[in-house]
Short mmCIF file of C-alpha atoms in Angstrom, two decimals:
data_model
loop_
_atom_site.label_atom_id
_atom_site.label_comp_id
_atom_site.label_asym_id
_atom_site.label_seq_id
_atom_site.Cartn_x
_atom_site.Cartn_y
_atom_site.Cartn_z
CA ARG K 1446 51.21 51.53 2.36
CA ASN K 1447 49.79 48.48 4.11
CA GLN K 1448 47.58 47.78 1.09
CA GLU K 1449 50.55 48.24 -1.27
CA SER K 1450 52.69 45.95 0.87
CA SER K 1451 49.94 43.31 0.95
CA SER K 1452 49.49 43.52 -2.82
CA SER K 1453 53.26 43.27 -3.38
CA GLY K 1454 53.47 40.25 -1.08
CA HIS K 1455 50.60 38.56 -2.91
CA CYS K 1456 52.24 39.16 -6.31
CA LEU K 1457 55.54 37.73 -5.06
CA ALA K 1458 53.77 34.66 -3.68
CA VAL K 1459 52.12 34.14 -7.06
CA VAL K 1460 55.46 34.40 -8.87
CA LEU K 1461 57.14 32.00 -6.41
CA SER K 1462 54.32 29.53 -6.90
CA ARG K 1463 54.64 29.87 -10.69
CA LEU K 1464 58.36 29.08 -10.47
CA ALA K 1465 57.77 26.01 -8.30
CA ASN K 1466 55.05 24.82 -10.67
CA ALA K 1467 57.28 25.35 -13.71
CA VAL K 1468 60.45 23.71 -12.37
CA THR K 1469 58.98 21.15 -9.96
CA PRO K 1470 55.37 20.66 -11.12
CA LEU K 1471 54.76 17.65 -8.83
CA TRP K 1472 55.92 19.34 -5.63
CA ARG K 1473 52.44 19.50 -4.12
CA LEU K 1474 51.86 15.74 -4.47
CA PRO K 1475 52.82 13.17 -1.81
CA TYR K 1476 55.90 11.29 -3.01
CA GLN K 1477 54.09 7.98 -3.67
CA GLU K 1478 51.66 9.83 -5.94
CA GLN K 1479 54.61 11.41 -7.77
CA LEU K 1480 55.99 7.94 -8.46
CA GLN K 1481 52.62 6.80 -9.81
CA VAL K 1482 52.43 9.81 -12.15
CA LYS K 1483 55.88 8.96 -13.47
CA TYR K 1484 55.03 5.29 -13.88
CA GLU K 1485 52.04 6.22 -16.04
CA SER K 1486 54.15 8.55 -18.19
CA GLN K 1487 56.77 5.82 -18.76
CA ARG K 1488 54.01 3.33 -19.58
CA LYS K 1489 52.73 5.66 -22.31
CA ILE K 1490 56.25 5.97 -23.73
CA LEU K 1491 56.56 2.17 -23.99
CA GLN K 1492 53.10 1.99 -25.58
CA THR K 1493 54.22 4.57 -28.14
CA LEU K 1494 57.38 2.58 -28.86
CA ALA K 1495 55.32 -0.58 -29.31
CA SER K 1496 53.02 1.20 -31.80
CA ARG K 1497 55.96 2.65 -33.73
CA LEU K 1498 57.58 -0.79 -33.93
CA GLU K 1499 54.29 -2.27 -35.17
CA GLU K 1500 54.36 0.31 -37.99
CA LEU K 1501 57.76 -1.11 -38.97
CA GLY K 1502 56.24 -4.58 -39.19
CA ILE K 1503 57.62 -5.77 -35.85
CA ASP K 1504 55.30 -7.68 -33.54
CA ALA K 1505 56.12 -5.78 -30.36
CA GLN K 1506 52.81 -5.73 -28.49
CA LYS K 1507 53.10 -7.16 -24.99
CA PRO K 1508 50.49 -7.16 -22.17
CA GLY K 1509 49.08 -3.67 -21.70
CA GLY K 1510 50.18 -2.66 -25.18
CA LEU K 1511 53.78 -2.20 -24.02
CA CYS K 1512 56.86 -3.11 -26.02
CA CYS K 1513 58.34 -4.90 -22.97
CA PRO K 1514 57.63 -5.38 -19.24
CA LEU K 1515 57.81 -2.21 -17.17
CA GLN K 1516 58.95 -2.39 -13.56
CA PRO K 1517 57.76 0.07 -10.87
CA VAL K 1518 59.66 3.36 -10.62
CA VAL K 1519 62.68 2.99 -8.35
CA PRO K 1520 62.32 5.82 -5.78
CA SER K 1521 65.04 8.32 -5.02
CA PRO K 1522 66.77 7.71 -1.66
CA ILE K 1523 66.67 11.49 -1.13
CA ILE K 1524 63.53 13.46 -2.00
CA ASN K 1525 64.39 17.08 -1.05
CA GLY K 1526 67.60 18.98 -1.75
CA TYR K 1527 68.99 16.13 -3.84
CA ARG K 1528 70.52 18.18 -6.67
CA ASN K 1529 74.32 18.28 -6.73
CA LYS K 1530 74.35 20.82 -9.58
CA SER K 1531 72.25 23.95 -10.11
CA THR K 1532 72.41 26.61 -12.82
CA PHE K 1533 71.25 30.14 -11.96
CA SER K 1534 70.50 32.90 -14.45
CA VAL K 1535 70.84 36.67 -14.06
CA ASN K 1536 67.94 38.84 -15.20
CA ARG K 1537 65.23 41.21 -14.01
CA GLY K 1538 63.39 40.08 -10.92
CA PRO K 1539 59.75 40.61 -9.95
CA ASP K 1540 60.82 43.91 -8.32
CA GLY K 1541 62.57 45.10 -11.48
CA ASN K 1542 66.10 44.46 -10.16
CA PRO K 1543 68.14 43.61 -13.31
CA LYS K 1544 70.72 41.79 -11.18
CA THR K 1545 68.46 39.14 -9.70
CA VAL K 1546 70.07 35.69 -9.51
CA GLY K 1547 67.58 32.84 -9.83
CA LEU K 1548 65.51 30.77 -12.23
CA TYR K 1549 63.29 31.88 -15.11
CA VAL K 1550 59.52 32.09 -15.18
CA GLY K 1551 57.88 32.97 -18.49
CA THR K 1552 59.11 32.69 -22.08
CA GLY K 1553 61.02 34.80 -24.56
CA ARG K 1554 58.23 34.38 -27.09
CA GLU K 1555 55.70 35.90 -24.70
CA ARG K 1556 58.26 38.50 -23.57
CA ASN K 1557 57.26 37.91 -19.98
CA ILE K 1558 60.47 36.41 -18.58
CA VAL K 1559 61.18 37.22 -14.95
CA CYS K 1560 64.06 35.88 -12.85
CA VAL K 1561 62.92 34.56 -9.47
CA LYS K 1562 65.11 33.64 -6.50
CA ALA K 1563 65.13 29.89 -5.90
CA ASN K 1564 65.07 30.01 -2.09
CA HIS K 1565 61.85 27.97 -1.88
CA MET K 1566 62.79 25.24 -4.42
CA GLU K 1567 62.55 21.86 -2.71
CA ASN K 1568 64.88 20.01 -5.08
CA MET K 1569 67.80 22.35 -4.40
CA PRO K 1570 70.10 22.16 -1.36
CA SER K 1571 70.57 25.18 0.89
CA LYS K 1572 74.23 25.51 -0.09
CA HIS K 1573 73.29 26.26 -3.71
CA LYS K 1574 70.82 28.92 -2.58
CA GLN K 1575 73.46 30.44 -0.31
CA VAL K 1576 76.02 30.77 -3.11
CA ALA K 1577 73.38 32.26 -5.43
CA GLN K 1578 72.42 34.84 -2.80
CA CYS K 1579 76.06 35.81 -2.29
CA TYR K 1580 76.64 36.11 -6.04
CA GLU K 1581 73.64 38.43 -6.29
CA GLU K 1582 75.01 40.52 -3.43
CA PHE K 1583 78.33 40.80 -5.25
CA ILE K 1584 76.98 41.82 -8.66
CA CYS K 1585 74.53 44.30 -7.08
CA CYS K 1586 77.55 46.13 -5.65
CA SER K 1587 79.42 45.96 -8.96
CA PRO K 1588 79.43 49.00 -11.28
CA LEU K 1589 79.19 46.59 -14.22
CA ASP K 1590 75.74 45.72 -15.58
CA SER K 1591 74.29 42.25 -15.88
CA CYS K 1592 74.25 40.77 -19.39
CA ILE K 1593 70.59 40.17 -20.15
CA LEU K 1594 70.84 40.42 -23.95
CA PHE K 1595 74.26 40.03 -25.57
CA HIS K 1596 73.77 42.86 -28.08
CA GLU K 1597 72.71 45.30 -25.35
CA GLY K 1598 75.96 44.95 -23.42
CA GLY K 1599 76.47 44.03 -19.79
CA HIS K 1600 78.74 41.44 -18.24
CA TRP K 1601 77.49 39.35 -15.29
CA ARG K 1602 75.81 36.16 -16.43
CA GLU K 1603 75.19 32.62 -15.21
CA LEU K 1604 76.26 30.91 -12.01
CA VAL K 1605 76.70 27.14 -11.75
CA VAL K 1606 77.04 25.56 -8.31
CA ARG K 1607 78.23 21.98 -7.85
CA THR K 1608 78.37 20.21 -4.49
CA THR K 1609 79.31 16.73 -3.27
CA SER K 1610 78.54 14.55 -0.29
CA CYS K 1611 82.20 15.05 0.72
CA GLY K 1612 81.33 18.67 1.58
CA HIS K 1613 82.93 20.23 -1.49
CA THR K 1614 81.42 23.25 -3.27
CA MET K 1615 82.40 24.55 -6.71
CA ALA K 1616 81.10 27.83 -8.14
CA ILE K 1617 81.48 28.68 -11.84
CA ILE K 1618 80.68 32.24 -12.92
CA THR K 1619 80.10 33.09 -16.58
CA PHE K 1620 81.07 36.60 -17.66
CA HIS K 1621 80.60 38.36 -21.00
CA PRO K 1622 83.79 40.40 -21.60
CA GLN K 1623 82.20 42.74 -24.20
CA GLN K 1624 84.95 45.32 -24.90
CA LEU K 1625 86.81 45.07 -21.60
CA GLY K 1626 90.59 44.86 -21.81
CA GLN K 1627 92.77 42.39 -19.93
CA GLU K 1628 93.52 44.85 -17.10
CA ALA K 1629 89.82 45.51 -16.47
CA LEU K 1630 89.10 41.78 -16.58
CA ALA K 1631 91.88 41.10 -14.10
CA THR K 1632 90.35 43.70 -11.76
CA GLN K 1633 86.94 41.99 -11.86
CA LYS K 1634 88.45 38.58 -11.22
CA ALA K 1635 90.40 39.93 -8.26
CA LEU K 1636 87.28 41.55 -6.79
CA LEU K 1637 85.33 38.34 -7.23
CA LYS K 1638 88.04 36.27 -5.58
CA ASP K 1639 88.32 38.70 -2.65
CA PHE K 1640 84.54 38.68 -2.12
CA PHE K 1641 84.36 34.87 -1.89
CA THR K 1642 87.57 34.36 0.08
CA SER K 1643 87.75 37.27 2.54
CA GLY K 1644 84.50 39.19 1.98
CA PRO K 1645 80.84 38.37 2.67
CA GLY K 1646 80.98 35.44 0.24
CA ALA K 1647 83.52 33.63 2.43
CA VAL K 1648 80.55 32.18 4.32
CA CYS K 1649 80.07 29.85 1.31
CA ALA K 1650 83.42 28.15 2.03
CA LEU K 1651 84.02 27.44 -1.65
CA THR K 1652 86.34 24.57 -2.52
CA SER K 1653 86.74 25.93 -6.06
CA LEU K 1654 85.89 29.27 -7.70
CA TYR K 1655 85.97 29.33 -11.48
CA PHE K 1656 85.53 32.19 -13.96
CA GLN K 1657 84.71 31.77 -17.64
CA GLU K 1658 84.67 34.52 -20.27
CA SER K 1659 81.98 33.60 -22.75
CA THR K 1660 80.40 35.40 -25.69
CA MET K 1661 78.04 32.49 -26.35
CA THR K 1662 75.07 30.99 -24.52
CA ARG K 1663 77.07 27.85 -23.71
CA CYS K 1664 80.80 27.51 -23.99
CA SER K 1665 82.99 24.44 -23.48
CA HIS K 1666 86.40 24.49 -21.79
CA GLU K 1667 88.00 24.00 -25.21
CA GLN K 1668 86.17 27.05 -26.60
CA SER K 1669 86.89 29.26 -23.60
CA PRO K 1670 88.93 27.81 -20.72
CA TYR K 1671 87.59 27.76 -17.18
CA GLN K 1672 89.90 29.99 -15.13
CA LEU K 1673 90.51 28.89 -11.55
CA LEU K 1674 90.41 31.98 -9.33
CA HIS K 1675 90.58 30.21 -5.99
CA GLY K 1676 90.89 26.77 -4.42
CA ALA K 1677 91.30 23.30 -5.84
CA PRO K 1678 90.88 22.55 -9.57
CA HIS K 1679 88.50 19.66 -8.83
CA ILE K 1680 85.88 18.54 -6.37
CA PHE K 1681 85.51 14.91 -5.30
CA GLU K 1682 82.58 12.56 -4.82
CA GLU K 1683 82.29 9.06 -3.40
CA LEU K 1684 80.07 6.55 -5.15
CA LEU K 1685 79.75 2.78 -4.57
CA GLY K 1686 82.98 2.71 -2.61
CA LEU K 1687 84.97 4.60 -5.26
CA LYS K 1688 86.29 8.17 -5.29
CA PHE K 1689 85.63 10.34 -8.35
CA ARG K 1690 87.29 13.56 -9.45
CA ILE K 1691 84.96 16.08 -11.11
CA SER K 1692 86.01 18.93 -13.44
CA PRO K 1693 83.87 22.07 -13.97
CA ASP K 1694 82.10 20.86 -17.14
CA ALA K 1695 82.25 17.09 -16.58
CA PHE K 1696 78.94 15.20 -16.53
CA PHE K 1697 77.87 13.63 -13.26
CA GLN K 1698 74.36 12.40 -12.45
CA VAL K 1699 72.54 15.24 -10.69
CA ASN K 1700 71.27 12.93 -7.93
CA THR K 1701 74.23 11.13 -6.32
CA ALA K 1702 72.24 8.77 -4.11
CA GLY K 1703 69.93 7.97 -7.03
CA ALA K 1704 72.96 7.32 -9.24
CA GLU K 1705 74.17 4.62 -6.86
CA ALA K 1706 70.84 2.77 -7.19
CA LEU K 1707 70.90 3.25 -10.96
CA TYR K 1708 74.44 1.93 -11.43
CA GLN K 1709 73.84 -1.08 -9.18
CA ALA K 1710 70.86 -2.03 -11.36
CA VAL K 1711 72.90 -1.50 -14.53
CA GLY K 1712 75.53 -3.88 -13.16
CA GLU K 1713 72.89 -6.56 -12.59
CA LEU K 1714 71.24 -6.07 -15.99
CA CYS K 1715 74.55 -6.35 -17.83
CA GLN K 1716 74.84 -9.97 -16.65
CA ALA K 1717 78.57 -9.55 -17.13
CA THR K 1718 80.89 -12.45 -16.51
CA GLY K 1719 84.61 -12.44 -15.85
CA ASP K 1720 85.46 -12.46 -19.56
CA THR K 1721 82.98 -9.74 -20.59
CA VAL K 1722 84.14 -6.50 -22.25
CA LEU K 1723 82.02 -3.49 -21.25
CA LEU K 1724 81.62 -0.71 -23.80
CA ASP K 1725 80.72 2.51 -21.93
CA ILE K 1726 79.51 5.05 -24.50
CA CYS K 1727 79.18 8.70 -23.33
CA CYS K 1728 81.10 7.63 -20.23
CA GLY K 1729 81.69 11.06 -18.69
CA ILE K 1730 84.21 10.76 -15.84
CA GLY K 1731 83.89 6.97 -15.97
CA THR K 1732 81.34 6.42 -13.20
CA ILE K 1733 79.49 3.50 -14.80
CA GLY K 1734 82.49 1.71 -16.25
CA LEU K 1735 84.64 2.07 -13.15
CA SER K 1736 81.84 0.96 -10.83
CA LEU K 1737 81.45 -2.23 -12.92
CA ALA K 1738 85.13 -2.81 -13.67
CA HIS K 1739 85.44 -5.49 -10.99
CA GLN K 1740 82.75 -7.57 -12.77
CA VAL K 1741 84.33 -7.57 -16.25
CA SER K 1742 87.63 -8.29 -17.92
CA LYS K 1743 87.87 -4.89 -19.60
CA VAL K 1744 86.09 -1.50 -19.83
CA ILE K 1745 86.29 0.72 -22.90
CA GLY K 1746 84.94 4.25 -22.37
CA VAL K 1747 84.18 6.89 -25.00
CA GLU K 1748 83.50 10.56 -24.17
CA VAL K 1749 83.54 13.84 -26.11
CA VAL K 1750 84.62 16.12 -23.21
CA GLU K 1751 88.41 15.98 -22.96
CA LYS K 1752 88.57 17.08 -19.33
CA ALA K 1753 86.08 14.36 -18.40
CA ILE K 1754 88.38 11.75 -19.98
CA GLU K 1755 91.27 13.16 -17.95
CA ASP K 1756 89.08 12.76 -14.86
CA ALA K 1757 88.16 9.19 -15.86
CA GLU K 1758 91.81 8.21 -16.27
CA TRP K 1759 92.69 9.81 -12.92
CA ASN K 1760 89.73 8.10 -11.27
CA ALA K 1761 90.82 4.70 -12.60
CA ALA K 1762 94.39 5.18 -11.38
CA PHE K 1763 93.38 6.57 -7.97
CA ASN K 1764 91.00 3.66 -7.34
CA GLY K 1765 93.58 1.09 -8.45
CA ILE K 1766 91.56 -0.01 -11.49
CA SER K 1767 93.79 -1.12 -14.34
CA ASN K 1768 91.39 -2.85 -16.78
CA CYS K 1769 89.96 0.36 -18.28
CA GLU K 1770 90.85 2.38 -21.36
CA PHE K 1771 89.23 5.69 -22.28
CA HIS K 1772 88.94 7.38 -25.67
CA SER K 1773 88.39 11.11 -26.08
CA GLY K 1774 86.32 12.32 -29.04
CA LYS K 1775 82.86 12.33 -30.52
CA ALA K 1776 81.28 8.88 -30.24
CA GLU K 1777 80.26 8.98 -33.92
CA ALA K 1778 83.92 9.35 -34.86
CA VAL K 1779 85.53 7.04 -32.28
CA LEU K 1780 83.08 4.14 -32.03
CA PRO K 1781 82.85 3.09 -35.70
CA GLN K 1782 86.65 2.80 -35.78
CA LEU K 1783 86.70 0.79 -32.56
CA LEU K 1784 84.03 -1.66 -33.69
CA ALA K 1785 84.81 -1.95 -37.40
CA SER K 1786 87.84 -4.14 -36.70
CA TRP K 1787 86.48 -5.83 -33.57
CA GLU K 1788 87.76 -9.40 -33.49
CA ASP K 1789 87.80 -10.03 -29.74
CA ALA K 1790 86.01 -13.29 -28.96
CA ARG K 1791 84.97 -12.15 -25.48
CA PRO K 1792 81.30 -11.23 -24.88
CA LEU K 1793 80.68 -7.52 -25.53
CA VAL K 1794 78.03 -5.58 -23.59
CA ALA K 1795 77.26 -1.93 -24.40
CA VAL K 1796 75.95 0.74 -22.04
CA VAL K 1797 74.95 4.09 -23.54
CA ASN K 1798 74.08 7.17 -21.50
CA PRO K 1799 73.72 10.03 -23.99
CA SER K 1800 72.46 13.57 -23.48
CA ARG K 1801 68.89 14.52 -24.36
CA ALA K 1802 70.00 14.80 -27.99
CA GLY K 1803 70.37 11.02 -28.09
CA LEU K 1804 72.96 9.02 -30.03
CA HIS K 1805 74.26 10.09 -33.42
CA TYR K 1806 73.03 7.81 -36.21
CA ARG K 1807 76.58 6.62 -36.92
CA VAL K 1808 76.85 5.39 -33.32
CA VAL K 1809 73.61 3.39 -33.62
CA ARG K 1810 74.77 1.99 -36.96
CA ALA K 1811 78.13 0.92 -35.49
CA ILE K 1812 76.34 -0.86 -32.63
CA ARG K 1813 73.84 -2.55 -34.97
CA ASN K 1814 76.56 -3.74 -37.31
CA CYS K 1815 78.75 -5.20 -34.56
CA SER K 1816 77.49 -8.75 -34.16
CA SER K 1817 79.48 -9.22 -30.94
CA ILE K 1818 77.12 -6.87 -29.05
CA ARG K 1819 74.24 -9.07 -27.92
CA ARG K 1820 73.16 -6.98 -24.96
CA LEU K 1821 72.64 -3.21 -24.82
CA LEU K 1822 71.55 -0.95 -21.97
CA TYR K 1823 70.21 2.45 -23.02
CA ILE K 1824 69.94 5.00 -20.19
CA SER K 1825 67.80 7.99 -21.15
CA CYS K 1826 66.66 11.08 -19.24
CA LYS K 1827 64.20 11.89 -22.03
CA PRO K 1828 63.03 8.65 -23.68
CA GLU K 1829 60.12 10.37 -25.40
CA GLY K 1830 62.54 12.67 -27.27
CA GLU K 1831 65.40 11.86 -29.64
CA ALA K 1832 66.04 8.62 -27.75
CA MET K 1833 62.82 7.27 -29.32
CA ARG K 1834 64.45 7.65 -32.73
CA ASN K 1835 67.42 5.63 -31.46
CA PHE K 1836 65.13 2.88 -30.13
CA LEU K 1837 63.52 2.51 -33.54
CA GLU K 1838 66.90 2.48 -35.31
CA LEU K 1839 68.12 -0.25 -32.98
CA CYS K 1840 65.03 -2.42 -33.49
CA CYS K 1841 64.06 -1.90 -37.13
CA PRO K 1842 64.63 -4.63 -39.75
CA PRO K 1843 67.96 -4.54 -41.61
CA ASP K 1844 68.00 -1.70 -44.14
CA PRO K 1845 70.75 -1.65 -46.79
CA ARG K 1846 69.84 1.93 -47.75
CA LYS K 1847 70.71 3.08 -44.26
CA LYS K 1848 73.65 0.65 -44.01
CA LEU K 1849 71.93 -1.16 -41.15
CA ALA K 1850 73.04 -4.69 -41.89
CA GLY K 1851 73.14 -6.07 -38.37
CA GLU K 1852 70.51 -8.16 -36.65
CA PRO K 1853 67.93 -5.94 -34.90
CA PHE K 1854 67.65 -5.60 -31.14
CA THR K 1855 64.52 -6.30 -29.11
CA PRO K 1856 63.46 -4.37 -25.98
CA VAL K 1857 63.04 -6.88 -23.15
CA LEU K 1858 62.80 -4.85 -19.92
CA ALA K 1859 62.30 -1.24 -18.78
CA ILE K 1860 63.13 0.16 -15.34
CA PRO K 1861 62.45 3.83 -14.51
CA PHE K 1862 64.52 5.55 -11.83
CA ASP K 1863 63.31 8.69 -10.12
CA MET K 1864 66.43 10.81 -10.29
CA PHE K 1865 64.42 14.04 -10.21
CA PRO K 1866 61.79 14.10 -7.41
CA HIS K 1867 59.09 16.82 -7.67
CA THR K 1868 59.61 17.07 -11.46
CA VAL K 1869 57.93 15.08 -14.24
CA HIS K 1870 61.25 13.66 -15.41
CA CYS K 1871 62.53 10.11 -15.03
CA GLU K 1872 65.67 8.23 -15.96
CA LEU K 1873 64.62 5.19 -18.00
CA VAL K 1874 66.85 2.15 -18.38
CA LEU K 1875 65.85 0.06 -21.39
CA LEU K 1876 67.46 -3.36 -21.86
CA PHE K 1877 67.80 -4.54 -25.47
CA THR K 1878 69.00 -7.99 -26.52
CA ARG K 1879 69.37 -9.91 -29.77
#
């Protein structure tokens, strides 16, 4: 038994190490070395952009083969436990428990996926781990199975935990209803609420407990509403002296302290004057626009998530900011209409902060063809991905075939921000002018 126990402990240690290496591959390095690794990766991205621009006939080579000067990586003010949002899966653990709540190691292609508890992850706060442990305890006592593969049945699925520096905690549980009727669903929701309010889960002190019935991998509020089982409908965060309301599916930078440093730099790079209009594309709950509203004459925000726009409007009103307007809808539908008839003589500065999928081509085209936009800040969490396509579209020569009639932009400065310590990822701010 001692040998079996030792072997089991060794296997678990190996799996835990694999998870840490997969999710936070730089966790073994001293933080200054992490920053150097990230600087080198961003340098290669700018070299690639310079080469791609050269292929388009644009003389973009700067010292070091970069397309523009690259500043050192701005470090994160918090290195461990910085995440304010974590997503946990439910699947088989290393011990075979099909109701393990954690993060994946392995791939579907290799058919070697295992779900490992995240207790040792350095980028995750203890509160997130506590809620995940309680959720696992709850579903292990439930007669309902976990939903590992949709077509094989089962119900219990993902857990999302969001926390704020104000001490608020929101838990969002995703549930596959399968063939359950409304009465059975109501029973499960009541059990879940009781567990987290008066049962063992009460130790989590949840501010908000949400439940979402979903038959898809990802489901928006519009597709399947988030159902509030307990507590307040929103959690609140403070950033740069402002208070922000956050809905369950609203975007908020995962590193709050890092976001403050990022937004302060964005404000400086905008070089906005009192008569400037700030165009905040993919504005989320309005964090960037509202934090810069005091510098400009007007902020115009565009965001696809309706609830996030409701948050942005509430945030503006609560903070006494009256020079902002927010538009709900896909940027590729809203922005061309906004800019097509733009006749305002005031300087127009654009800030874009899209998802990893980058900007839709129609958004880039609308920006290119609006001559009033002379300065553009592109914030990307994956500049080597689809954002690279956007960079080339912004900088390429005019192309009538693609309806790119506007003067091209030029990259003039790049600043990486370490929003994700222990990982290989960086948030890159690229300043374009024309």
